[in-house]
Amino acid sequence: VPEAVRALGRRKADEERAVGGRAEAPGPWDAASDRATEAPGAGRALAAVYAVLALAAGSRALVQLALDPGRAPLAYGLSAVSAAIYLVGAVALRRPGPGPRRVAVRVCAVELAGVLAVGTASVALPDAFPDASVWSGYGSGYGWLPLVLPALGLAYLRRAGDQRT
Amino acid sequence: MSPHLAATIALYAGFVACWAVGAAVLRRSPGRTQRPALVALQLAAALQAVLDVAGLLGGHRPPSPAVHLGYVVASVVVLPIALSSAGADDDDPWRAAIVAVGCVATAVVALRLRVTWGFRA
């Protein structure tokens, strides 16, 4: 009789899990959610901003490097690097799973460090930047979006990671 | 290039962006209702690009032709690039936020087109 009672209890617990669906549901960044094809909505919204910035920075670098690469090679090169970083960020933030999440965290960290370093250098050493890069003046030419975006990305990724654990 | 069409596109994109922001803040899904508005915006941007190229072929020389051409290309691709993150789920409230991002970017590019064309209001 005790075994029958325990079996009944197990079955009831299984049914409750099936109805609730919370205990077994994988988080958005879990390996199990790799089957899904899309990251959570907030991640995709951030990815959209990253994609637009990749387009803006990439076009700017392409035109500048094609027209007069010798005028401000450091600034133009930094614009090209920032475009590549934004592109990787856009792809990583769009994809679910722990691997893309790790990439996205690194992208946001590198981007934040880049904006702070280049922004400070452009203010302290203006002669080194005869033409502005995307990160000059802490991204002031782009409404300081390059400074705000990695902070938002890191906060979002941290929150998404907390929800998983 | 029609500076007035570019300004109209910027205003219209701003309107759709406000609509999308409202839906996102209220956590309401825009559903399929925004799709015709976005199609109209993309068609207007394409028409603007065609008129722009026709103007360039007609002899107009912007202050920096390469920069202006970059903005012409961007004006056509920026909305599809932003919306490529939106996903297929019409009922996702975050889709509205992504639509807002695309519309704001389209409005900015349309205004930049006027400047790089050399138009002075």
PDB file of C-alpha atoms in Angstrom:
ATOM      1  CA  VAL A   1       0.000   0.000   0.000  1.00  0.00           C
ATOM      2  CA  PRO A   2       2.780   2.553   0.811  1.00  0.00           C
ATOM      3  CA  GLU A   3       4.337   1.898  -2.636  1.00  0.00           C
ATOM      4  CA  ALA A   4       0.964   2.555  -4.300  1.00  0.00           C
ATOM      5  CA  VAL A   5       0.610   5.813  -2.348  1.00  0.00           C
ATOM      6  CA  ARG A   6       4.135   6.903  -3.355  1.00  0.00           C
ATOM      7  CA  ALA A   7       3.408   6.069  -7.012  1.00  0.00           C
ATOM      8  CA  LEU A   8       0.192   8.095  -6.826  1.00  0.00           C
ATOM      9  CA  GLY A   9       2.127  11.018  -5.337  1.00  0.00           C
ATOM     10  CA  ARG A  10       4.769  10.834  -8.079  1.00  0.00           C
ATOM     11  CA  ARG A  11       2.096  10.757 -10.772  1.00  0.00           C
ATOM     12  CA  LYS A  12       0.338  13.777  -9.209  1.00  0.00           C
ATOM     13  CA  ALA A  13       3.625  15.689  -9.057  1.00  0.00           C
ATOM     14  CA  ASP A  14       4.302  14.840 -12.692  1.00  0.00           C
ATOM     15  CA  GLU A  15       0.856  16.074 -13.677  1.00  0.00           C
ATOM     16  CA  GLU A  16       1.363  19.344 -11.769  1.00  0.00           C
ATOM     17  CA  ARG A  17       4.689  19.913 -13.506  1.00  0.00           C
ATOM     18  CA  ALA A  18       3.059  19.223 -16.861  1.00  0.00           C
ATOM     19  CA  VAL A  19       0.255  21.708 -16.188  1.00  0.00           C
ATOM     20  CA  GLY A  20       2.475  24.380 -14.620  1.00  0.00           C
ATOM     21  CA  GLY A  21       5.281  23.843 -17.060  1.00  0.00           C
ATOM     22  CA  ARG A  22       7.608  26.071 -15.069  1.00  0.00           C
ATOM     23  CA  ALA A  23      10.033  23.689 -13.426  1.00  0.00           C
ATOM     24  CA  GLU A  24      10.960  21.925 -16.644  1.00  0.00           C
ATOM     25  CA  ALA A  25      10.860  24.863 -19.062  1.00  0.00           C
ATOM     26  CA  PRO A  26      14.352  25.818 -20.266  1.00  0.00           C
ATOM     27  CA  GLY A  27      15.505  29.417 -19.951  1.00  0.00           C
ATOM     28  CA  PRO A  28      16.062  31.422 -23.095  1.00  0.00           C
ATOM     29  CA  TRP A  29      19.834  30.983 -22.920  1.00  0.00           C
ATOM     30  CA  ASP A  30      19.826  27.276 -21.838  1.00  0.00           C
ATOM     31  CA  ALA A  31      21.421  24.680 -24.064  1.00  0.00           C
ATOM     32  CA  ALA A  32      18.002  23.006 -24.337  1.00  0.00           C
ATOM     33  CA  SER A  33      16.624  26.162 -25.925  1.00  0.00           C
ATOM     34  CA  ASP A  34      19.119  25.844 -28.783  1.00  0.00           C
ATOM     35  CA  ARG A  35      16.272  24.153 -30.574  1.00  0.00           C
ATOM     36  CA  ALA A  36      14.571  27.507 -30.706  1.00  0.00           C
ATOM     37  CA  THR A  37      15.620  29.772 -33.553  1.00  0.00           C
ATOM     38  CA  GLU A  38      15.181  33.162 -31.875  1.00  0.00           C
ATOM     39  CA  ALA A  39      16.514  34.873 -28.781  1.00  0.00           C
ATOM     40  CA  PRO A  40      14.062  36.596 -26.381  1.00  0.00           C
ATOM     41  CA  GLY A  41      12.342  39.766 -27.600  1.00  0.00           C
ATOM     42  CA  ALA A  42      14.548  42.208 -25.692  1.00  0.00           C
ATOM     43  CA  GLY A  43      17.637  40.566 -27.151  1.00  0.00           C
ATOM     44  CA  ARG A  44      16.227  40.871 -30.654  1.00  0.00           C
ATOM     45  CA  ALA A  45      15.395  44.539 -30.083  1.00  0.00           C
ATOM     46  CA  LEU A  46      19.002  45.152 -29.025  1.00  0.00           C
ATOM     47  CA  ALA A  47      20.156  43.142 -32.047  1.00  0.00           C
ATOM     48  CA  ALA A  48      18.137  45.466 -34.309  1.00  0.00           C
ATOM     49  CA  VAL A  49      19.951  48.508 -32.881  1.00  0.00           C
ATOM     50  CA  TYR A  50      23.294  46.748 -33.283  1.00  0.00           C
ATOM     51  CA  ALA A  51      22.448  45.929 -36.913  1.00  0.00           C
ATOM     52  CA  VAL A  52      21.593  49.571 -37.679  1.00  0.00           C
ATOM     53  CA  LEU A  53      24.819  50.742 -36.019  1.00  0.00           C
ATOM     54  CA  ALA A  54      26.794  48.137 -37.979  1.00  0.00           C
ATOM     55  CA  LEU A  55      25.297  49.555 -41.178  1.00  0.00           C
ATOM     56  CA  ALA A  56      26.053  53.149 -40.142  1.00  0.00           C
ATOM     57  CA  ALA A  57      29.608  52.487 -38.965  1.00  0.00           C
ATOM     58  CA  GLY A  58      30.403  50.138 -41.854  1.00  0.00           C
ATOM     59  CA  SER A  59      29.152  52.557 -44.513  1.00  0.00           C
ATOM     60  CA  ARG A  60      31.044  55.407 -42.906  1.00  0.00           C
ATOM     61  CA  ALA A  61      34.295  53.424 -42.751  1.00  0.00           C
ATOM     62  CA  LEU A  62      33.873  52.147 -46.309  1.00  0.00           C
ATOM     63  CA  VAL A  63      33.363  55.626 -47.762  1.00  0.00           C
ATOM     64  CA  GLN A  64      36.151  57.176 -45.688  1.00  0.00           C
ATOM     65  CA  LEU A  65      38.680  54.451 -46.462  1.00  0.00           C
ATOM     66  CA  ALA A  66      37.769  54.484 -50.168  1.00  0.00           C
ATOM     67  CA  LEU A  67      37.970  58.275 -50.565  1.00  0.00           C
ATOM     68  CA  ASP A  68      40.973  59.330 -48.499  1.00  0.00           C
ATOM     69  CA  PRO A  69      42.476  56.571 -46.348  1.00  0.00           C
ATOM     70  CA  GLY A  70      45.558  58.613 -45.475  1.00  0.00           C
ATOM     71  CA  ARG A  71      43.656  61.536 -43.924  1.00  0.00           C
ATOM     72  CA  ALA A  72      42.787  59.871 -40.612  1.00  0.00           C
ATOM     73  CA  PRO A  73      43.780  56.199 -40.765  1.00  0.00           C
ATOM     74  CA  LEU A  74      43.354  55.652 -37.022  1.00  0.00           C
ATOM     75  CA  ALA A  75      39.826  57.053 -36.946  1.00  0.00           C
ATOM     76  CA  TYR A  76      38.769  55.259 -40.131  1.00  0.00           C
ATOM     77  CA  GLY A  77      40.267  51.980 -38.955  1.00  0.00           C
ATOM     78  CA  LEU A  78      38.487  52.296 -35.618  1.00  0.00           C
ATOM     79  CA  SER A  79      35.198  52.905 -37.433  1.00  0.00           C
ATOM     80  CA  ALA A  80      35.759  49.703 -39.426  1.00  0.00           C
ATOM     81  CA  VAL A  81      36.581  47.759 -36.243  1.00  0.00           C
ATOM     82  CA  SER A  82      33.496  49.109 -34.499  1.00  0.00           C
ATOM     83  CA  ALA A  83      31.352  48.096 -37.500  1.00  0.00           C
ATOM     84  CA  ALA A  84      32.692  44.533 -37.262  1.00  0.00           C
ATOM     85  CA  ILE A  85      31.997  44.451 -33.512  1.00  0.00           C
ATOM     86  CA  TYR A  86      28.441  45.704 -34.020  1.00  0.00           C
ATOM     87  CA  LEU A  87      27.870  43.067 -36.684  1.00  0.00           C
ATOM     88  CA  VAL A  88      29.057  40.235 -34.410  1.00  0.00           C
ATOM     89  CA  GLY A  89      26.904  41.674 -31.605  1.00  0.00           C
ATOM     90  CA  ALA A  90      23.833  41.779 -33.843  1.00  0.00           C
ATOM     91  CA  VAL A  91      24.272  38.132 -34.806  1.00  0.00           C
ATOM     92  CA  ALA A  92      25.061  36.930 -31.269  1.00  0.00           C
ATOM     93  CA  LEU A  93      22.134  38.759 -29.654  1.00  0.00           C
ATOM     94  CA  ARG A  94      19.700  37.290 -32.176  1.00  0.00           C
ATOM     95  CA  ARG A  95      20.602  33.711 -31.381  1.00  0.00           C
ATOM     96  CA  PRO A  96      19.542  31.703 -28.327  1.00  0.00           C
ATOM     97  CA  GLY A  97      21.798  29.407 -26.335  1.00  0.00           C
ATOM     98  CA  PRO A  98      24.797  29.770 -23.996  1.00  0.00           C
ATOM     99  CA  GLY A  99      27.389  30.029 -26.779  1.00  0.00           C
ATOM    100  CA  PRO A 100      25.941  33.143 -28.463  1.00  0.00           C
ATOM    101  CA  ARG A 101      25.321  34.591 -24.990  1.00  0.00           C
ATOM    102  CA  ARG A 102      29.019  34.314 -24.119  1.00  0.00           C
ATOM    103  CA  VAL A 103      29.926  35.939 -27.436  1.00  0.00           C
ATOM    104  CA  ALA A 104      27.413  38.732 -26.832  1.00  0.00           C
ATOM    105  CA  VAL A 105      28.821  39.416 -23.338  1.00  0.00           C
ATOM    106  CA  ARG A 106      32.350  39.688 -24.755  1.00  0.00           C
ATOM    107  CA  VAL A 107      31.185  41.922 -27.603  1.00  0.00           C
ATOM    108  CA  CYS A 108      29.432  44.295 -25.198  1.00  0.00           C
ATOM    109  CA  ALA A 109      32.470  44.361 -22.879  1.00  0.00           C
ATOM    110  CA  VAL A 110      34.909  45.043 -25.739  1.00  0.00           C
ATOM    111  CA  GLU A 111      32.581  47.686 -27.149  1.00  0.00           C
ATOM    112  CA  LEU A 112      32.227  49.469 -23.809  1.00  0.00           C
ATOM    113  CA  ALA A 113      36.004  49.425 -23.286  1.00  0.00           C
ATOM    114  CA  GLY A 114      36.518  50.672 -26.849  1.00  0.00           C
ATOM    115  CA  VAL A 115      34.078  53.559 -26.498  1.00  0.00           C
ATOM    116  CA  LEU A 116      35.626  54.640 -23.200  1.00  0.00           C
ATOM    117  CA  ALA A 117      39.206  54.324 -24.472  1.00  0.00           C
ATOM    118  CA  VAL A 118      38.653  55.940 -27.883  1.00  0.00           C
ATOM    119  CA  GLY A 119      36.341  58.583 -26.410  1.00  0.00           C
ATOM    120  CA  THR A 120      38.959  59.561 -23.837  1.00  0.00           C
ATOM    121  CA  ALA A 121      41.766  59.498 -26.436  1.00  0.00           C
ATOM    122  CA  SER A 122      39.756  61.674 -28.838  1.00  0.00           C
ATOM    123  CA  VAL A 123      39.272  64.258 -26.088  1.00  0.00           C
ATOM    124  CA  ALA A 124      42.822  64.091 -24.704  1.00  0.00           C
ATOM    125  CA  LEU A 125      44.645  63.755 -28.055  1.00  0.00           C
ATOM    126  CA  PRO A 126      42.520  65.557 -30.665  1.00  0.00           C
ATOM    127  CA  ASP A 127      45.470  65.725 -33.090  1.00  0.00           C
ATOM    128  CA  ALA A 128      45.383  61.930 -33.423  1.00  0.00           C
ATOM    129  CA  PHE A 129      41.807  62.190 -34.718  1.00  0.00           C
ATOM    130  CA  PRO A 130      41.699  64.752 -37.555  1.00  0.00           C
ATOM    131  CA  ASP A 131      38.405  63.117 -38.550  1.00  0.00           C
ATOM    132  CA  ALA A 132      35.922  61.580 -36.129  1.00  0.00           C
ATOM    133  CA  SER A 133      35.400  57.853 -35.652  1.00  0.00           C
ATOM    134  CA  VAL A 134      32.151  56.266 -34.466  1.00  0.00           C
ATOM    135  CA  TRP A 135      33.497  56.147 -30.903  1.00  0.00           C
ATOM    136  CA  SER A 136      35.004  59.671 -30.881  1.00  0.00           C
ATOM    137  CA  GLY A 137      33.613  61.877 -28.123  1.00  0.00           C
ATOM    138  CA  TYR A 138      32.103  58.755 -26.514  1.00  0.00           C
ATOM    139  CA  GLY A 139      29.802  58.331 -29.539  1.00  0.00           C
ATOM    140  CA  SER A 140      28.413  61.872 -29.410  1.00  0.00           C
ATOM    141  CA  GLY A 141      27.982  61.872 -33.209  1.00  0.00           C
ATOM    142  CA  TYR A 142      25.504  59.031 -32.834  1.00  0.00           C
ATOM    143  CA  GLY A 143      23.553  60.428 -29.892  1.00  0.00           C
ATOM    144  CA  TRP A 144      25.841  58.633 -27.401  1.00  0.00           C
ATOM    145  CA  LEU A 145      24.203  55.386 -28.486  1.00  0.00           C
ATOM    146  CA  PRO A 146      27.613  53.653 -28.715  1.00  0.00           C
ATOM    147  CA  LEU A 147      28.138  54.434 -25.000  1.00  0.00           C
ATOM    148  CA  VAL A 148      24.654  53.481 -23.807  1.00  0.00           C
ATOM    149  CA  LEU A 149      24.169  50.372 -25.943  1.00  0.00           C
ATOM    150  CA  PRO A 150      26.867  48.089 -24.432  1.00  0.00           C
ATOM    151  CA  ALA A 151      25.718  49.008 -20.915  1.00  0.00           C
ATOM    152  CA  LEU A 152      22.155  48.094 -21.872  1.00  0.00           C
ATOM    153  CA  GLY A 153      23.387  44.896 -23.503  1.00  0.00           C
ATOM    154  CA  LEU A 154      25.397  43.819 -20.460  1.00  0.00           C
ATOM    155  CA  ALA A 155      22.464  44.578 -18.134  1.00  0.00           C
ATOM    156  CA  TYR A 156      20.120  42.585 -20.339  1.00  0.00           C
ATOM    157  CA  LEU A 157      22.527  39.639 -20.652  1.00  0.00           C
ATOM    158  CA  ARG A 158      23.140  39.604 -16.898  1.00  0.00           C
ATOM    159  CA  ARG A 159      19.404  39.620 -16.229  1.00  0.00           C
ATOM    160  CA  ALA A 160      18.837  36.870 -18.765  1.00  0.00           C
ATOM    161  CA  GLY A 161      21.609  34.855 -17.090  1.00  0.00           C
ATOM    162  CA  ASP A 162      20.060  35.372 -13.633  1.00  0.00           C
ATOM    163  CA  GLN A 163      16.687  34.154 -14.881  1.00  0.00           C
ATOM    164  CA  ARG A 164      18.332  30.983 -16.129  1.00  0.00           C
ATOM    165  CA  THR A 165      19.833  30.095 -12.729  1.00  0.00           C
TER     166      THR A 165
ATOM    167  CA  MET B   1      15.907  63.581 -55.208  1.00  0.00           C
ATOM    168  CA  SER B   2      12.934  65.361 -53.738  1.00  0.00           C
ATOM    169  CA  PRO B   3      13.752  67.140 -50.463  1.00  0.00           C
ATOM    170  CA  HIS B   4      10.035  67.391 -49.742  1.00  0.00           C
ATOM    171  CA  LEU B   5       9.526  63.656 -50.235  1.00  0.00           C
ATOM    172  CA  ALA B   6      12.495  62.996 -47.946  1.00  0.00           C
ATOM    173  CA  ALA B   7      10.949  65.240 -45.284  1.00  0.00           C
ATOM    174  CA  THR B   8       7.585  63.513 -45.723  1.00  0.00           C
ATOM    175  CA  ILE B   9       9.264  60.119 -45.331  1.00  0.00           C
ATOM    176  CA  ALA B  10      10.986  61.303 -42.148  1.00  0.00           C
ATOM    177  CA  LEU B  11       7.703  62.593 -40.701  1.00  0.00           C
ATOM    178  CA  TYR B  12       5.814  59.450 -41.669  1.00  0.00           C
ATOM    179  CA  ALA B  13       8.552  57.204 -40.251  1.00  0.00           C
ATOM    180  CA  GLY B  14       8.415  59.241 -37.044  1.00  0.00           C
ATOM    181  CA  PHE B  15       4.664  58.730 -36.853  1.00  0.00           C
ATOM    182  CA  VAL B  16       4.958  54.946 -37.301  1.00  0.00           C
ATOM    183  CA  ALA B  17       7.793  54.903 -34.742  1.00  0.00           C
ATOM    184  CA  CYS B  18       5.573  56.710 -32.191  1.00  0.00           C
ATOM    185  CA  TRP B  19       2.790  54.225 -32.893  1.00  0.00           C
ATOM    186  CA  ALA B  20       5.210  51.342 -32.345  1.00  0.00           C
ATOM    187  CA  VAL B  21       6.669  52.868 -29.170  1.00  0.00           C
ATOM    188  CA  GLY B  22       3.152  53.283 -27.790  1.00  0.00           C
ATOM    189  CA  ALA B  23       2.395  49.633 -28.515  1.00  0.00           C
ATOM    190  CA  ALA B  24       5.690  48.542 -26.936  1.00  0.00           C
ATOM    191  CA  VAL B  25       5.180  50.657 -23.783  1.00  0.00           C
ATOM    192  CA  LEU B  26       1.639  49.367 -23.350  1.00  0.00           C
ATOM    193  CA  ARG B  27       2.983  45.848 -23.970  1.00  0.00           C
ATOM    194  CA  ARG B  28       0.455  45.421 -26.731  1.00  0.00           C
ATOM    195  CA  SER B  29       1.188  43.505 -29.846  1.00  0.00           C
ATOM    196  CA  PRO B  30       0.716  45.573 -33.003  1.00  0.00           C
ATOM    197  CA  GLY B  31      -0.288  42.359 -34.725  1.00  0.00           C
ATOM    198  CA  ARG B  32      -0.553  42.651 -38.472  1.00  0.00           C
ATOM    199  CA  THR B  33      -1.907  46.213 -38.437  1.00  0.00           C
ATOM    200  CA  GLN B  34       1.538  47.799 -38.830  1.00  0.00           C
ATOM    201  CA  ARG B  35       2.538  45.730 -41.820  1.00  0.00           C
ATOM    202  CA  PRO B  36       0.808  47.907 -44.473  1.00  0.00           C
ATOM    203  CA  ALA B  37       2.321  51.008 -42.852  1.00  0.00           C
ATOM    204  CA  LEU B  38       5.804  49.489 -43.047  1.00  0.00           C
ATOM    205  CA  VAL B  39       5.312  48.373 -46.647  1.00  0.00           C
ATOM    206  CA  ALA B  40       4.241  51.920 -47.560  1.00  0.00           C
ATOM    207  CA  LEU B  41       7.317  53.332 -45.809  1.00  0.00           C
ATOM    208  CA  GLN B  42       9.654  50.974 -47.639  1.00  0.00           C
ATOM    209  CA  LEU B  43       8.013  51.761 -50.996  1.00  0.00           C
ATOM    210  CA  ALA B  44       8.370  55.488 -50.349  1.00  0.00           C
ATOM    211  CA  ALA B  45      12.055  55.008 -49.481  1.00  0.00           C
ATOM    212  CA  ALA B  46      12.573  53.026 -52.699  1.00  0.00           C
ATOM    213  CA  LEU B  47      10.820  55.746 -54.740  1.00  0.00           C
ATOM    214  CA  GLN B  48      13.002  58.359 -53.074  1.00  0.00           C
ATOM    215  CA  ALA B  49      16.136  56.380 -54.004  1.00  0.00           C
ATOM    216  CA  VAL B  50      14.999  56.082 -57.642  1.00  0.00           C
ATOM    217  CA  LEU B  51      14.323  59.837 -57.852  1.00  0.00           C
ATOM    218  CA  ASP B  52      17.680  60.492 -56.229  1.00  0.00           C
ATOM    219  CA  VAL B  53      19.631  58.371 -58.708  1.00  0.00           C
ATOM    220  CA  ALA B  54      17.677  59.993 -61.561  1.00  0.00           C
ATOM    221  CA  GLY B  55      18.714  63.408 -60.238  1.00  0.00           C
ATOM    222  CA  LEU B  56      22.362  62.353 -60.063  1.00  0.00           C
ATOM    223  CA  LEU B  57      22.191  61.008 -63.613  1.00  0.00           C
ATOM    224  CA  GLY B  58      20.545  64.255 -64.615  1.00  0.00           C
ATOM    225  CA  GLY B  59      23.645  66.181 -63.636  1.00  0.00           C
ATOM    226  CA  HIS B  60      23.219  67.192 -59.968  1.00  0.00           C
ATOM    227  CA  ARG B  61      26.487  67.052 -58.001  1.00  0.00           C
ATOM    228  CA  PRO B  62      26.105  66.830 -54.219  1.00  0.00           C
ATOM    229  CA  PRO B  63      28.927  68.259 -52.075  1.00  0.00           C
ATOM    230  CA  SER B  64      30.212  64.734 -51.396  1.00  0.00           C
ATOM    231  CA  PRO B  65      28.780  62.287 -53.976  1.00  0.00           C
ATOM    232  CA  ALA B  66      30.225  59.152 -52.335  1.00  0.00           C
ATOM    233  CA  VAL B  67      28.750  60.007 -48.948  1.00  0.00           C
ATOM    234  CA  HIS B  68      25.404  60.821 -50.533  1.00  0.00           C
ATOM    235  CA  LEU B  69      25.367  57.546 -52.477  1.00  0.00           C
ATOM    236  CA  GLY B  70      26.077  55.721 -49.222  1.00  0.00           C
ATOM    237  CA  TYR B  71      22.994  57.319 -47.703  1.00  0.00           C
ATOM    238  CA  VAL B  72      20.919  56.421 -50.791  1.00  0.00           C
ATOM    239  CA  VAL B  73      21.839  52.755 -50.373  1.00  0.00           C
ATOM    240  CA  ALA B  74      21.256  52.952 -46.612  1.00  0.00           C
ATOM    241  CA  SER B  75      17.812  54.510 -47.119  1.00  0.00           C
ATOM    242  CA  VAL B  76      16.658  51.382 -48.962  1.00  0.00           C
ATOM    243  CA  VAL B  77      18.252  48.709 -46.774  1.00  0.00           C
ATOM    244  CA  VAL B  78      18.032  50.152 -43.257  1.00  0.00           C
ATOM    245  CA  LEU B  79      14.397  49.173 -42.583  1.00  0.00           C
ATOM    246  CA  PRO B  80      14.740  45.550 -43.810  1.00  0.00           C
ATOM    247  CA  ILE B  81      17.993  45.171 -41.848  1.00  0.00           C
ATOM    248  CA  ALA B  82      16.379  46.412 -38.625  1.00  0.00           C
ATOM    249  CA  LEU B  83      13.250  44.314 -39.140  1.00  0.00           C
ATOM    250  CA  SER B  84      15.282  41.182 -39.833  1.00  0.00           C
ATOM    251  CA  SER B  85      15.504  40.826 -36.043  1.00  0.00           C
ATOM    252  CA  ALA B  86      11.756  41.090 -35.594  1.00  0.00           C
ATOM    253  CA  GLY B  87      10.961  37.413 -36.042  1.00  0.00           C
ATOM    254  CA  ALA B  88       7.809  35.919 -37.449  1.00  0.00           C
ATOM    255  CA  ASP B  89       5.600  36.207 -34.364  1.00  0.00           C
ATOM    256  CA  ASP B  90       3.109  39.023 -34.936  1.00  0.00           C
ATOM    257  CA  ASP B  91       1.882  38.746 -31.330  1.00  0.00           C
ATOM    258  CA  ASP B  92       5.249  39.528 -29.735  1.00  0.00           C
ATOM    259  CA  PRO B  93       5.132  42.990 -28.080  1.00  0.00           C
ATOM    260  CA  TRP B  94       8.913  43.303 -28.555  1.00  0.00           C
ATOM    261  CA  ARG B  95       8.291  43.302 -32.277  1.00  0.00           C
ATOM    262  CA  ALA B  96       6.867  46.822 -31.838  1.00  0.00           C
ATOM    263  CA  ALA B  97      10.138  47.985 -30.263  1.00  0.00           C
ATOM    264  CA  ILE B  98      12.073  46.590 -33.223  1.00  0.00           C
ATOM    265  CA  VAL B  99       9.700  48.342 -35.641  1.00  0.00           C
ATOM    266  CA  ALA B 100      10.358  51.598 -33.753  1.00  0.00           C
ATOM    267  CA  VAL B 101      14.129  51.130 -34.126  1.00  0.00           C
ATOM    268  CA  GLY B 102      13.770  50.603 -37.879  1.00  0.00           C
ATOM    269  CA  CYS B 103      11.489  53.610 -38.330  1.00  0.00           C
ATOM    270  CA  VAL B 104      13.707  55.971 -36.330  1.00  0.00           C
ATOM    271  CA  ALA B 105      16.727  54.842 -38.375  1.00  0.00           C
ATOM    272  CA  THR B 106      14.761  55.392 -41.609  1.00  0.00           C
ATOM    273  CA  ALA B 107      13.763  58.895 -40.492  1.00  0.00           C
ATOM    274  CA  VAL B 108      17.366  59.815 -39.624  1.00  0.00           C
ATOM    275  CA  VAL B 109      18.661  58.540 -42.976  1.00  0.00           C
ATOM    276  CA  ALA B 110      15.931  60.460 -44.867  1.00  0.00           C
ATOM    277  CA  LEU B 111      16.925  63.689 -43.116  1.00  0.00           C
ATOM    278  CA  ARG B 112      20.610  63.031 -43.771  1.00  0.00           C
ATOM    279  CA  LEU B 113      19.771  62.523 -47.462  1.00  0.00           C
ATOM    280  CA  ARG B 114      18.495  66.095 -47.648  1.00  0.00           C
ATOM    281  CA  VAL B 115      21.684  67.435 -46.074  1.00  0.00           C
ATOM    282  CA  THR B 116      24.110  65.395 -48.197  1.00  0.00           C
ATOM    283  CA  TRP B 117      22.158  66.359 -51.338  1.00  0.00           C
ATOM    284  CA  GLY B 118      23.029  69.958 -50.557  1.00  0.00           C
ATOM    285  CA  PHE B 119      19.465  71.098 -49.872  1.00  0.00           C
ATOM    286  CA  ARG B 120      19.133  74.227 -47.771  1.00  0.00           C
ATOM    287  CA  ALA B 121      15.722  74.867 -46.248  1.00  0.00           C
TER     288      ALA B 121
END
